Short mmCIF file of C-alpha atoms in Angstrom, two decimals:
data_model
loop_
_atom_site.label_atom_id
_atom_site.label_comp_id
_atom_site.label_asym_id
_atom_site.label_seq_id
_atom_site.Cartn_x
_atom_site.Cartn_y
_atom_site.Cartn_z
CA MET A 499 0.00 0.00 0.00
CA PRO A 500 1.20 3.58 -0.58
CA GLU A 501 2.89 5.42 2.27
CA GLN A 502 0.90 8.00 4.20
CA ASN A 503 2.54 11.44 4.31
CA GLU A 504 3.33 12.94 7.71
CA GLU A 505 1.05 15.97 7.36
CA ARG A 506 -1.93 13.67 6.79
CA LEU A 507 -0.94 11.41 9.67
CA LYS A 508 -1.17 14.34 12.10
CA TYR A 509 -4.96 14.30 11.75
CA LEU A 510 -5.66 10.57 11.93
CA PHE A 511 -6.98 9.38 15.29
CA ASN A 512 -7.92 5.88 16.41
CA ALA A 513 -11.08 5.34 18.39
CA SER A 514 -12.87 2.47 20.10
CA ALA A 515 -13.68 -1.00 18.85
CA ILE A 516 -16.20 -1.25 16.05
CA GLU A 517 -19.20 -3.55 16.44
CA VAL A 518 -20.48 -5.71 13.59
CA PRO A 519 -23.86 -7.21 14.59
CA LYS A 520 -25.02 -10.45 13.07
CA ALA A 521 -26.87 -10.09 9.79
CA GLU A 522 -30.61 -9.71 9.71
CA GLU A 523 -32.31 -11.70 7.01
CA GLY A 524 -32.40 -9.89 3.68
CA GLN A 525 -30.35 -6.92 4.91
CA LYS A 526 -26.76 -5.78 4.50
CA ARG A 527 -24.24 -6.31 7.26
CA LYS A 528 -24.18 -3.27 9.51
CA PHE A 529 -21.65 -1.71 11.87
CA ASN A 530 -21.68 0.82 14.68
CA GLY A 531 -19.14 2.41 16.94
CA THR A 532 -17.99 5.47 18.88
CA ALA A 533 -15.52 7.43 16.78
CA TYR A 534 -14.95 9.99 19.59
CA ALA A 535 -16.01 9.82 23.23
CA GLY A 536 -15.98 13.59 23.76
CA GLY A 537 -12.94 13.87 26.02
CA ARG A 538 -9.19 14.20 25.76
CA VAL A 539 -7.44 11.97 23.20
CA ASP A 540 -3.89 11.42 24.45
CA GLY A 541 -0.79 9.54 23.40
CA HIS A 542 -0.88 10.60 19.74
CA TRP A 543 2.50 10.24 17.97
CA TYR A 544 2.48 13.93 16.94
CA TRP A 545 0.32 15.82 19.45
CA GLY A 546 1.82 14.03 22.44
CA ARG A 547 0.74 13.00 25.92
CA SER A 548 -0.87 16.35 26.75
CA GLY A 549 -3.66 15.37 24.39
CA VAL A 550 -6.20 16.78 21.96
CA VAL A 551 -9.86 17.71 22.43
CA PHE A 552 -12.22 17.99 19.44
CA ASP A 553 -14.82 20.73 19.76
CA LEU A 554 -18.13 19.24 18.58
CA ASP A 555 -19.83 22.62 18.31
CA GLY A 556 -20.57 23.15 14.62
CA ILE A 557 -18.66 20.08 13.49
CA GLU A 558 -19.26 19.13 9.85
CA ILE A 559 -19.70 15.49 8.86
CA ASP A 560 -20.89 14.53 5.40
CA ARG A 561 -23.85 12.18 5.20
CA PRO A 562 -23.26 9.64 3.89
CA THR A 563 -19.54 9.39 4.67
CA ALA A 564 -17.07 6.87 3.31
CA LEU A 565 -15.89 3.96 5.43
CA LEU A 566 -12.40 2.93 4.29
CA GLU A 567 -9.83 0.32 5.22
CA GLU A 568 -6.69 1.75 6.87
CA HIS A 569 -7.44 5.26 5.47
CA PHE A 570 -6.80 4.30 1.84
CA SER A 571 -9.35 5.69 -0.62
CA SER A 572 -8.84 2.72 -2.92
CA SER A 573 -10.15 0.36 -0.19
CA ARG A 574 -13.83 1.25 0.01
CA ILE A 575 -15.60 -1.10 2.39
CA GLY A 576 -18.71 0.67 3.66
CA VAL A 577 -20.89 3.74 4.11
CA VAL A 578 -21.55 5.70 7.30
CA ARG A 579 -25.29 6.43 7.20
CA GLU A 580 -26.02 7.97 10.61
CA VAL A 581 -23.94 10.21 12.89
CA ASP A 582 -24.77 11.43 16.41
CA THR A 583 -22.61 14.33 17.69
CA ASN A 584 -24.41 14.92 21.00
CA GLY A 585 -21.42 15.01 23.37
CA LYS A 586 -19.61 12.32 21.38
CA ILE A 587 -19.46 10.98 17.83
CA ASN A 588 -21.43 7.79 17.36
CA VAL A 589 -21.68 6.36 13.86
CA SER A 590 -23.52 3.52 12.16
CA GLY A 591 -23.86 2.24 8.62
CA ASP A 592 -23.51 -0.79 6.41
CA PHE A 593 -20.80 -2.68 4.57
CA LEU A 594 -20.44 -2.90 0.83
CA THR A 595 -20.66 -6.25 -0.93
CA ASN A 596 -17.16 -6.19 -2.45
CA THR A 597 -14.56 -8.83 -1.61
CA LYS A 598 -12.51 -6.70 0.80
CA ALA A 599 -15.58 -5.67 2.80
CA GLN A 600 -16.77 -9.24 3.05
CA GLU A 601 -13.32 -10.36 4.22
CA ILE A 602 -13.50 -7.84 7.07
CA VAL A 603 -17.02 -8.96 7.97
CA GLN A 604 -15.91 -12.59 8.05
CA ASP A 605 -12.82 -11.77 10.13
CA SER A 606 -15.02 -9.85 12.56
CA ASP A 607 -17.36 -12.84 12.84
CA ASP A 608 -14.30 -14.95 13.61
CA GLY A 609 -13.45 -12.63 16.49
CA PHE A 610 -10.83 -10.27 15.06
CA PRO A 611 -10.87 -7.01 17.12
CA PHE A 612 -11.10 -4.29 14.46
CA GLN A 613 -11.13 -0.67 15.62
CA MET A 614 -12.53 2.48 14.15
CA SER A 615 -10.47 5.53 13.23
CA MET A 616 -11.19 8.91 11.67
CA MET A 617 -9.53 11.77 9.86
CA ILE A 618 -10.45 15.14 11.35
CA ASP A 619 -9.71 18.44 9.61
CA PRO A 620 -9.60 21.37 12.09
CA GLY A 621 -10.44 24.89 10.94
CA SER A 622 -8.30 26.26 13.78
CA ILE A 623 -6.05 24.87 16.50
CA GLU A 624 -5.90 26.34 20.00
CA GLU A 625 -3.01 25.59 22.35
CA VAL A 626 -4.02 25.87 26.02
CA ALA A 627 -0.99 26.47 28.22
CA GLN A 628 -0.21 24.70 31.47
CA GLY A 629 -2.16 26.16 34.39
CA LYS A 630 -4.96 27.43 32.11
CA GLN A 631 -8.42 25.93 31.71
CA VAL A 632 -10.77 25.54 28.75
CA VAL A 633 -14.36 24.32 28.47
CA VAL A 634 -15.09 22.06 25.51
CA ASN A 635 -18.07 19.76 24.95
CA GLY A 636 -19.41 20.65 28.39
CA GLN A 637 -16.23 19.52 30.11
CA THR A 638 -13.42 21.52 31.73
CA PHE A 639 -9.89 20.66 30.67
CA GLU A 640 -6.67 21.88 32.23
CA GLY A 641 -3.67 22.76 30.07
CA PRO A 642 -1.49 21.86 28.49
CA VAL A 643 -3.97 20.62 25.90
CA THR A 644 -4.63 21.20 22.22
CA VAL A 645 -8.17 22.04 21.07
CA PHE A 646 -9.35 21.46 17.49
CA ARG A 647 -12.16 23.86 16.51
CA GLN A 648 -14.42 24.32 13.45
CA ASN A 649 -13.85 20.67 12.68
CA ARG A 650 -14.80 18.60 9.68
CA ILE A 651 -14.70 14.80 9.52
CA ARG A 652 -13.51 13.76 6.07
CA GLU A 653 -13.60 9.99 6.48
CA PHE A 654 -13.98 7.06 8.84
CA THR A 655 -11.92 3.93 8.59
CA ILE A 656 -11.46 0.47 10.02
CA CYS A 657 -7.98 -0.38 11.35
CA SER A 658 -6.49 -3.77 12.08
CA THR A 659 -4.86 -2.63 15.33
CA GLY A 660 -5.56 -0.17 18.11
CA ALA A 661 -2.41 1.76 17.23
CA ASP A 662 -1.56 1.46 13.55
CA ARG A 663 2.21 0.76 13.62
CA ASN A 664 2.49 0.92 9.83
CA THR A 665 1.49 4.58 9.79
CA SER A 666 2.81 5.56 13.24
CA ILE A 667 -0.65 6.47 14.56
CA LYS A 668 -0.52 6.18 18.33
CA ALA A 669 -3.81 7.47 19.70
CA PHE A 670 -6.33 5.92 22.01
CA SER A 671 -9.98 6.35 22.85
CA GLY A 672 -11.04 9.73 24.24
CA LYS A 673 -11.09 9.78 28.03
CA SER A 674 -13.14 12.13 30.14
CA ASN A 675 -10.72 14.86 31.29
CA PRO A 676 -7.62 12.96 32.44
CA ASN A 677 -5.14 15.75 33.26
CA PRO A 678 -1.56 14.56 32.73
CA THR A 679 1.03 15.91 35.13
CA LYS A 680 4.39 17.41 34.18
CA GLU A 681 6.03 14.21 35.40
CA GLU A 682 3.91 12.18 32.95
CA THR A 683 4.86 14.50 30.12
CA ASP A 684 8.54 14.17 31.07
CA VAL A 685 8.19 10.39 31.08
CA THR A 686 6.69 10.49 27.59
CA GLU A 687 9.56 12.60 26.28
CA LEU A 688 12.02 10.20 27.90
CA GLU A 689 10.26 7.24 26.27
CA GLN A 690 10.45 8.97 22.89
CA ALA A 691 14.17 9.66 23.39
CA LYS A 692 14.79 6.04 24.35
CA ALA A 693 12.88 4.86 21.30
CA ARG A 694 14.99 7.11 19.07
CA ILE A 695 18.20 5.81 20.67
CA GLN A 696 17.05 2.24 20.14
CA GLU A 697 16.24 3.02 16.51
CA LEU A 698 19.72 4.50 15.95
CA GLU A 699 21.37 1.54 17.67
CA THR A 700 19.47 -0.83 15.38
CA GLN A 701 20.56 1.15 12.33
CA ASN A 702 24.18 1.08 13.55
CA LYS A 703 24.03 -2.69 14.04
CA GLN A 704 22.60 -3.15 10.56
CA PHE A 705 25.34 -0.96 9.09
CA ALA A 706 28.05 -2.83 11.01
CA ALA A 707 26.68 -6.19 9.87
CA ALA A 708 26.61 -5.05 6.23
CA LYS A 709 30.16 -3.67 6.56
CA ARG A 710 31.42 -6.96 8.03
CA GLU A 711 29.73 -8.91 5.21
CA ALA A 712 31.57 -6.76 2.67
CA GLU A 713 34.87 -7.21 4.52
CA ILE A 714 34.46 -10.99 4.61
CA THR A 715 33.67 -11.04 0.88
CA ALA A 716 36.77 -8.95 0.14
CA LEU A 717 38.96 -11.20 2.32
CA ALA A 718 37.70 -14.33 0.56
CA LYS A 719 38.47 -12.75 -2.80
CA ASP A 720 41.99 -11.77 -1.73
CA LEU A 721 42.71 -15.26 -0.40
CA GLY A 722 41.18 -16.95 -3.43
CA LYS A 723 38.97 -19.22 -1.33
CA GLU A 724 35.37 -19.62 -0.19
CA PHE A 725 34.77 -19.57 3.55
CA SER A 726 32.54 -22.13 5.17
CA ALA A 727 29.44 -21.11 7.09
CA GLU A 728 31.32 -21.85 10.33
CA ASP A 729 34.21 -19.60 9.27
CA ILE A 730 31.82 -16.76 8.44
CA ALA A 731 29.98 -17.16 11.74
CA GLU A 732 33.30 -16.96 13.63
CA MET A 733 34.38 -13.84 11.73
CA LYS A 734 31.07 -12.11 12.46
CA THR A 735 31.57 -12.52 16.19
CA LEU A 736 35.01 -10.85 16.24
CA ASP A 737 35.19 -7.20 17.17
CA ASP A 738 36.56 -4.76 14.60
CA SER A 739 40.15 -4.75 15.85
CA ALA A 740 40.33 -8.55 16.14
CA PHE A 741 38.89 -9.03 12.66
CA ALA A 742 41.21 -6.43 11.11
CA PHE A 743 44.25 -8.06 12.72
CA SER A 744 43.26 -11.60 11.73
CA ALA A 745 42.46 -10.52 8.15
CA LYS A 746 45.85 -8.82 7.87
CA GLN A 747 47.70 -11.90 9.11
CA LEU A 748 45.77 -14.22 6.80
CA ARG A 749 46.52 -12.02 3.80
CA GLN A 750 50.22 -11.98 4.71
CA PHE A 751 50.24 -15.73 5.24
CA SER A 752 48.50 -16.35 1.92
CA ALA A 753 50.99 -14.12 0.08
CA SER A 754 54.02 -15.68 1.80
CA SER A 755 52.88 -19.22 0.92
CA GLN A 756 53.31 -18.50 -2.81
CA PRO A 757 57.08 -17.78 -3.36
CA PRO A 758 58.54 -16.76 -6.73
CA ALA A 759 59.44 -19.67 -8.98
CA GLY A 760 62.79 -21.25 -8.07
CA GLN A 761 63.01 -19.67 -4.64
CA GLN A 762 62.66 -21.42 -1.30
CA GLN A 763 59.99 -19.79 0.91
CA GLN A 764 61.21 -18.75 4.35
CA GLN A 765 58.06 -18.76 6.48
CA THR A 766 59.73 -17.40 9.58
CA ASN A 767 60.50 -14.18 7.69
CA THR A 768 56.77 -13.57 7.12
CA VAL A 769 54.87 -14.90 10.12
CA PRO A 770 55.55 -13.29 13.53
CA ALA A 771 57.31 -15.63 15.95
CA HIS A 772 54.45 -15.56 18.45
CA LEU A 773 52.02 -16.75 15.73
CA GLN A 774 54.15 -19.44 14.09
CA TYR A 775 52.43 -22.19 16.07
CA LEU A 776 49.24 -21.32 14.17
CA PHE A 777 50.80 -21.71 10.75
CA SER A 778 53.55 -24.33 11.21
CA HIS A 779 51.44 -27.05 9.58
CA GLN A 780 51.43 -25.03 6.36
CA ALA A 781 55.19 -25.59 5.99
CA THR A 782 55.14 -29.23 7.05
CA GLY A 783 51.92 -30.16 5.28
CA GLY A 784 51.20 -32.43 8.22
CA GLN A 785 53.52 -35.12 6.85
CA GLY A 786 56.51 -35.44 9.15
CA GLY A 787 58.10 -32.15 8.17
CA GLN A 788 57.95 -32.75 4.37
CA ALA A 789 56.54 -29.53 2.92
CA GLY A 790 53.62 -29.85 0.55
CA GLN A 791 53.12 -33.62 0.91
CA GLY A 792 49.51 -34.89 1.02
CA GLN A 793 47.87 -31.56 1.85
CA PRO A 794 46.92 -28.80 -0.62
CA GLN A 795 47.61 -25.17 0.25
CA GLY A 796 43.90 -24.29 0.53
CA SER A 797 43.35 -26.93 3.21
CA ALA A 798 46.26 -25.64 5.25
CA LEU A 799 44.94 -22.09 4.92
CA ASP A 800 41.53 -23.27 6.12
CA GLN A 801 43.07 -24.85 9.19
CA ALA A 802 45.25 -21.82 9.84
CA PHE A 803 42.23 -19.55 9.72
CA ALA A 804 40.19 -21.84 11.96
CA GLN A 805 42.93 -21.96 14.59
CA PHE A 806 43.58 -18.25 14.39
CA ALA A 807 39.89 -17.32 14.59
CA ALA A 808 39.43 -19.66 17.56
CA ALA A 809 42.38 -18.08 19.33
CA GLN A 810 41.06 -14.57 18.67
CA GLN A 811 37.56 -15.56 19.77
CA GLY A 812 38.91 -16.99 23.00
CA ALA A 813 40.89 -13.82 23.66
CA HIS A 814 37.84 -11.69 22.90
CA LYS A 815 35.61 -13.63 25.29
CA SER A 816 38.17 -13.47 28.09
#
């Protein structure tokens, strides 16, 4: 489905569960629900914990009004026939007979908890500061709170979840005048900061994993070999410094094991003394000190890498 733009998302609010009564003989399947309970709607991803109140005085709602799926105009599933705005917004209507509408009806019959949502278009927005009061819909609200006035409802929709994670809508049913404290607002800001930190950490981990994949691919190309799944798993667990050091040593070892034609390779000139125990089998070939007998170079390189990676992994864990 197409992505919702952020400006539009600011005015989408989830409401309470929608009810789908059993069908009456010869009639269309109907629905009813409370799109707005008349109080403060808090926890919205954009308007925050301080909440929003929708002034019902003079609100405009087309009759009939479209009922959509997840706010997408291409997913027409029903028609809102009746609207009651006396202190709250209660709606009722019937479903269409298309395939998508019937799927929702069937899922509802099977017990899926659909919820209703709406898009509200305010003519003006009033910000009530902390310590101030405002009367809306016969109720008194203490600031901070945002009040939408001269409102128009453009659409109603059915959502699969109470807070639509795909479009970042995080609103809940209107509650009668819950007044959040400064501490609650601070907690919300802290939660948002923690969520942002977690998001950045996830992105960093994904970047590091992609970088390590590229480094492993480059190392395999330089060594002219294909690593086993076990080798790759070991390399992914090494920290950056351990991997860089082991890759450098393996490249040096691979280069030193291929001397110019006619020249005797002197391994001790290439491999550091404290690491020779890892690579000594490359010179002996595992055959009583006779170099190159019964063991191809690639196999020796595999064993050298395995021993080296195991040593580095053990050092890293300790």
